Amino acid sequence: MKIVVCIKQVPDTTEIKLDPVTGTLIRDGVPSIMNPDDKGGLEMALQLKDKYGAEVTVITMGPPQADDILREAFAMGVDRAIHLSDRKFAGADTLATSNAIAGALRMLDYDLIITGRQAIDGDTAQVGPQIAEHLDLPQVTYVEDLKYDGEKTFTIKKSTEEGYQMVEVEAPCVITVLATANKARYMSVRGIVEAYLKEVEIWNFSNVRVDEKKLGLNGSPTRVFKSFTKGVKAAGKIYEVEPEEAADIIVNKLKEKFII
């Protein structure tokens, strides 16, 4: 079985700040990490490797520093790492990003493609499903657990707002995984040392099968107009009154705000 895991380097959002003038992320001094949902998906792939001898490839698109998470993936146990890096990929929204990644995936053999549910720097949950559409593959999103029959069928536990669903899907397919699906393994000391001895394949536009017009800023139909932090609200007031009086207070407050 051949598995490809799509991973992304993201800023640690617990330490994110926004420039109040430009509305853009201040990345200086902010550590970068492997996207948590992607790491959950990577662990799922590595567990399949442990059990069935699967070959695991990771792929990412990003600037040169994204090499760090590919080395981390090597240290965790993956077999191959591909870094999509080209100025033609720059400025991509989710659609252009998924076009580039799908273009690379067309050059690979796979039975299962795994992505995280969403990236913590965008929270769109769009790239995984878009990849599936570009490649005309079945997809299952919000995956909590996966079982493999050893041949071609996956039995998947999919999270929903009401609980979960059990779904069967045949390879090849795409799944998007939750960070909570698995506790990612630690990198071994030997794995860390060997990770920097292994080759990360650098792929540019010439290595992917996709129309250039669908890439980067020119291939992105959406733009971020403005980013801003949520404003701090004034402290509320607590009323300890009977229900009838509480209803009058609520109505009066709504009238003050011209809501009714």
Tab-separated table of C-alpha atoms in Angstrom:
chain	number	residue	atom	x	y	z
A	1	MET	CA	0.000	0.000	0.000
A	2	LYS	CA	1.246	3.467	-0.902
A	3	ILE	CA	0.148	6.426	1.233
A	4	VAL	CA	0.740	10.125	0.578
A	5	VAL	CA	0.253	12.548	3.475
A	6	CYS	CA	-0.136	16.257	2.750
A	7	ILE	CA	1.345	18.371	5.547
A	8	LYS	CA	1.744	22.094	6.105
A	9	GLN	CA	4.057	24.289	8.163
A	10	VAL	CA	2.000	26.839	10.106
A	11	PRO	CA	2.728	29.543	12.695
A	12	ASP	CA	1.958	28.465	16.250
A	13	THR	CA	-1.369	30.256	16.662
A	14	THR	CA	-1.058	30.340	20.447
A	15	GLU	CA	1.526	33.078	19.880
A	16	ILE	CA	0.040	34.845	16.852
A	17	LYS	CA	-0.307	38.619	16.716
A	18	LEU	CA	-1.758	40.835	14.002
A	19	ASP	CA	-0.345	44.081	12.684
A	20	PRO	CA	-3.043	46.660	13.579
A	21	VAL	CA	-2.202	48.751	10.497
A	22	THR	CA	-1.931	46.146	7.743
A	23	GLY	CA	-4.114	43.467	9.334
A	24	THR	CA	-1.522	40.810	8.421
A	25	LEU	CA	0.116	38.177	10.629
A	26	ILE	CA	3.277	39.209	12.456
A	27	ARG	CA	5.505	36.181	11.852
A	28	ASP	CA	8.757	37.549	13.284
A	29	GLY	CA	9.660	35.618	16.409
A	30	VAL	CA	6.669	33.267	16.046
A	31	PRO	CA	7.665	29.574	16.002
A	32	SER	CA	6.453	27.385	13.143
A	33	ILE	CA	5.063	23.888	13.671
A	34	MET	CA	3.564	21.037	11.698
A	35	ASN	CA	-0.173	21.625	11.431
A	36	PRO	CA	-1.816	19.564	14.234
A	37	ASP	CA	-4.492	17.931	12.048
A	38	ASP	CA	-1.804	16.988	9.515
A	39	LYS	CA	0.262	15.416	12.281
A	40	GLY	CA	-2.769	13.359	13.308
A	41	GLY	CA	-3.078	12.186	9.710
A	42	LEU	CA	0.640	11.414	9.532
A	43	GLU	CA	0.423	9.262	12.638
A	44	MET	CA	-2.489	7.360	11.064
A	45	ALA	CA	-0.345	6.673	7.987
A	46	LEU	CA	2.586	5.518	10.122
A	47	GLN	CA	0.347	3.134	12.051
A	48	LEU	CA	-0.723	1.592	8.722
A	49	LYS	CA	2.959	1.327	7.827
A	50	ASP	CA	3.693	-0.437	11.114
A	51	LYS	CA	0.873	-2.943	10.564
A	52	TYR	CA	0.874	-3.498	6.813
A	53	GLY	CA	4.284	-2.328	5.627
A	54	ALA	CA	2.855	0.660	3.766
A	55	GLU	CA	5.168	3.090	1.990
A	56	VAL	CA	4.565	6.608	3.320
A	57	THR	CA	5.381	9.782	1.374
A	58	VAL	CA	4.857	13.296	2.731
A	59	ILE	CA	4.385	16.346	0.551
A	60	THR	CA	4.227	20.023	1.440
A	61	MET	CA	4.057	23.313	-0.416
A	62	GLY	CA	5.801	26.327	1.042
A	63	PRO	CA	8.955	28.442	1.386
A	64	PRO	CA	12.403	26.910	2.030
A	65	GLN	CA	11.902	26.819	5.814
A	66	ALA	CA	9.090	24.277	5.347
A	67	ASP	CA	11.949	21.780	5.051
A	68	ASP	CA	11.837	21.608	8.867
A	69	ILE	CA	8.545	19.722	9.008
A	70	LEU	CA	9.683	17.332	6.288
A	71	ARG	CA	12.741	16.497	8.408
A	72	GLU	CA	10.404	16.035	11.371
A	73	ALA	CA	8.312	13.616	9.295
A	74	PHE	CA	11.477	11.694	8.349
A	75	ALA	CA	12.364	11.457	12.047
A	76	MET	CA	8.896	10.051	12.762
A	77	GLY	CA	9.345	7.314	10.165
A	78	VAL	CA	8.230	8.346	6.668
A	79	ASP	CA	9.992	6.960	3.610
A	80	ARG	CA	9.970	9.889	1.183
A	81	ALA	CA	9.534	13.674	1.352
A	82	ILE	CA	8.611	16.098	-1.433
A	83	HIS	CA	8.779	19.887	-1.121
A	84	LEU	CA	6.820	21.941	-3.665
A	85	SER	CA	8.729	25.205	-3.888
A	86	ASP	CA	8.435	27.646	-6.774
A	87	ARG	CA	7.614	31.343	-7.105
A	88	LYS	CA	4.772	30.298	-9.396
A	89	PHE	CA	3.072	28.693	-6.379
A	90	ALA	CA	3.312	31.878	-4.250
A	91	GLY	CA	0.231	33.785	-3.095
A	92	ALA	CA	-2.059	30.788	-3.531
A	93	ASP	CA	-5.477	30.585	-1.922
A	94	THR	CA	-6.987	27.186	-1.119
A	95	LEU	CA	-8.015	26.500	-4.715
A	96	ALA	CA	-4.606	27.303	-6.204
A	97	THR	CA	-2.918	25.372	-3.396
A	98	SER	CA	-5.029	22.297	-4.041
A	99	ASN	CA	-4.353	22.605	-7.784
A	100	ALA	CA	-0.584	22.562	-7.185
A	101	ILE	CA	-0.721	19.637	-4.772
A	102	ALA	CA	-3.083	17.675	-7.022
A	103	GLY	CA	-0.691	18.358	-9.909
A	104	ALA	CA	2.115	16.764	-7.899
A	105	LEU	CA	-0.051	13.833	-6.806
A	106	ARG	CA	-0.764	13.029	-10.450
A	107	MET	CA	2.925	12.190	-10.756
A	108	LEU	CA	2.808	9.701	-7.852
A	109	ASP	CA	1.350	6.263	-7.170
A	110	TYR	CA	-1.035	6.098	-4.219
A	111	ASP	CA	-3.758	4.018	-2.626
A	112	LEU	CA	-4.599	6.522	0.089
A	113	ILE	CA	-4.145	10.301	0.303
A	114	ILE	CA	-4.338	11.788	3.788
A	115	THR	CA	-4.662	15.462	4.671
A	116	GLY	CA	-5.495	17.191	7.926
A	117	ARG	CA	-9.047	18.400	8.359
A	118	GLN	CA	-7.875	22.016	8.224
A	119	ALA	CA	-4.869	24.235	8.885
A	120	ILE	CA	-4.851	26.335	12.038
A	121	ASP	CA	-3.688	29.430	10.143
A	122	GLY	CA	-6.659	29.402	7.766
A	123	ASP	CA	-9.351	27.134	9.243
A	124	THR	CA	-11.043	26.659	5.855
A	125	ALA	CA	-11.060	22.820	5.678
A	126	GLN	CA	-11.136	23.197	1.886
A	127	VAL	CA	-7.824	21.900	0.526
A	128	GLY	CA	-8.366	18.192	1.217
A	129	PRO	CA	-11.816	18.027	-0.409
A	130	GLN	CA	-10.593	20.154	-3.334
A	131	ILE	CA	-7.711	17.731	-3.944
A	132	ALA	CA	-10.222	14.879	-4.071
A	133	GLU	CA	-12.317	16.776	-6.611
A	134	HIS	CA	-9.319	17.587	-8.819
A	135	LEU	CA	-8.297	13.926	-8.852
A	136	ASP	CA	-11.888	12.631	-9.139
A	137	LEU	CA	-11.474	10.470	-6.031
A	138	PRO	CA	-13.961	9.505	-3.293
A	139	GLN	CA	-13.392	11.389	-0.058
A	140	VAL	CA	-14.270	11.090	3.627
A	141	THR	CA	-13.750	14.110	5.871
A	142	TYR	CA	-13.462	14.593	9.649
A	143	VAL	CA	-11.973	11.132	10.154
A	144	GLU	CA	-11.525	9.924	13.730
A	145	ASP	CA	-10.485	6.338	13.069
A	146	LEU	CA	-9.632	4.045	10.153
A	147	LYS	CA	-9.435	0.285	9.722
A	148	TYR	CA	-8.010	-1.470	6.659
A	149	ASP	CA	-8.995	-4.948	5.451
A	150	GLY	CA	-5.562	-5.586	3.988
A	151	GLU	CA	-6.815	-5.498	0.406
A	152	LYS	CA	-8.608	-2.341	-0.783
A	153	THR	CA	-11.374	-1.382	1.664
A	154	PHE	CA	-11.172	1.150	4.488
A	155	THR	CA	-13.756	1.274	7.288
A	156	ILE	CA	-13.827	4.804	8.640
A	157	LYS	CA	-15.294	6.492	11.705
A	158	LYS	CA	-16.332	9.985	10.631
A	159	SER	CA	-17.105	12.688	13.173
A	160	THR	CA	-20.388	14.602	12.776
A	161	GLU	CA	-22.209	17.264	14.782
A	162	GLU	CA	-24.626	14.605	16.061
A	163	GLY	CA	-22.013	11.941	16.828
A	164	TYR	CA	-20.312	9.840	14.180
A	165	GLN	CA	-20.904	7.765	11.056
A	166	MET	CA	-19.283	4.505	9.970
A	167	VAL	CA	-18.330	4.629	6.287
A	168	GLU	CA	-16.708	2.139	3.909
A	169	VAL	CA	-14.619	3.399	0.993
A	170	GLU	CA	-12.342	1.644	-1.467
A	171	ALA	CA	-8.844	2.664	-2.498
A	172	PRO	CA	-7.754	4.966	-3.995
A	173	CYS	CA	-9.402	7.677	-1.922
A	174	VAL	CA	-8.797	10.879	0.053
A	175	ILE	CA	-9.454	11.336	3.768
A	176	THR	CA	-9.107	14.380	6.026
A	177	VAL	CA	-8.136	13.592	9.607
A	178	LEU	CA	-8.693	15.265	12.973
A	179	ALA	CA	-5.755	16.031	15.253
A	180	THR	CA	-7.552	14.117	18.020
A	181	ALA	CA	-7.658	10.925	15.930
A	182	ASN	CA	-4.189	9.909	17.077
A	183	LYS	CA	-1.521	10.929	19.534
A	184	ALA	CA	1.490	11.531	17.312
A	185	ARG	CA	4.590	9.535	18.159
A	186	TYR	CA	7.762	11.197	19.331
A	187	MET	CA	10.800	11.462	17.080
A	188	SER	CA	13.545	9.051	18.061
A	189	VAL	CA	17.101	10.291	18.586
A	190	ARG	CA	18.284	8.032	15.785
A	191	GLY	CA	15.440	9.244	13.589
A	192	ILE	CA	16.384	12.889	14.174
A	193	VAL	CA	20.010	12.235	13.221
A	194	GLU	CA	19.092	10.222	10.135
A	195	ALA	CA	16.457	12.780	9.058
A	196	TYR	CA	19.191	15.234	8.090
A	197	LEU	CA	21.029	12.594	6.074
A	198	LYS	CA	18.019	11.868	3.871
A	199	GLU	CA	17.100	13.675	0.664
A	200	VAL	CA	14.116	15.986	0.487
A	201	GLU	CA	13.009	16.149	-3.142
A	202	ILE	CA	12.497	19.741	-4.310
A	203	TRP	CA	9.787	19.943	-6.961
A	204	ASN	CA	8.979	23.072	-8.956
A	205	PHE	CA	6.430	23.872	-11.645
A	206	SER	CA	8.151	21.623	-14.172
A	207	ASN	CA	7.582	18.600	-11.914
A	208	VAL	CA	3.793	18.911	-11.624
A	209	ARG	CA	0.994	18.280	-14.069
A	210	VAL	CA	-1.241	21.367	-13.896
A	211	ASP	CA	-2.131	24.453	-15.923
A	212	GLU	CA	0.047	27.402	-14.849
A	213	LYS	CA	-3.013	29.684	-14.952
A	214	LYS	CA	-4.437	27.719	-12.000
A	215	LEU	CA	-1.469	28.367	-9.727
A	216	GLY	CA	-0.320	31.053	-7.326
A	217	LEU	CA	-1.878	34.489	-7.047
A	218	ASN	CA	-3.171	34.472	-10.628
A	219	GLY	CA	-4.954	31.183	-10.036
A	220	SER	CA	-6.556	32.354	-6.787
A	221	PRO	CA	-10.147	33.597	-7.103
A	222	THR	CA	-10.247	34.789	-3.474
A	223	ARG	CA	-8.331	37.532	-1.647
A	224	VAL	CA	-8.065	38.368	2.053
A	225	PHE	CA	-9.428	41.909	2.351
A	226	LYS	CA	-8.586	42.413	6.008
A	227	SER	CA	-7.589	40.425	9.095
A	228	PHE	CA	-8.241	41.602	12.628
A	229	THR	CA	-8.458	40.350	16.181
A	230	LYS	CA	-11.781	40.100	17.940
A	231	GLY	CA	-12.468	43.217	19.967
A	232	VAL	CA	-12.621	43.013	23.742
A	233	LYS	CA	-16.124	43.464	25.130
A	234	ALA	CA	-16.910	45.494	28.202
A	235	ALA	CA	-17.638	43.552	31.366
A	236	GLY	CA	-21.255	42.472	31.631
A	237	LYS	CA	-23.644	43.151	34.503
A	238	ILE	CA	-25.212	40.380	36.558
A	239	TYR	CA	-28.827	40.682	37.704
A	240	GLU	CA	-30.190	38.440	40.450
A	241	VAL	CA	-33.913	38.899	39.965
A	242	GLU	CA	-37.100	36.930	39.464
A	243	PRO	CA	-37.910	35.604	35.943
A	244	GLU	CA	-40.596	38.225	35.281
A	245	GLU	CA	-38.272	41.100	36.122
A	246	ALA	CA	-35.472	39.463	34.112
A	247	ALA	CA	-37.731	39.423	31.056
A	248	ASP	CA	-38.440	43.159	31.460
A	249	ILE	CA	-34.722	43.920	31.760
A	250	ILE	CA	-33.955	41.958	28.590
A	251	VAL	CA	-36.703	43.734	26.632
A	252	ASN	CA	-35.513	47.145	27.791
A	253	LYS	CA	-31.907	46.350	26.839
A	254	LEU	CA	-33.023	45.271	23.378
A	255	LYS	CA	-34.941	48.512	22.988
A	256	GLU	CA	-31.863	50.495	24.017
A	257	LYS	CA	-29.901	48.765	21.235
A	258	PHE	CA	-32.738	49.441	18.761
A	259	ILE	CA	-33.101	45.684	18.179
A	260	ILE	CA	-36.840	45.804	18.906
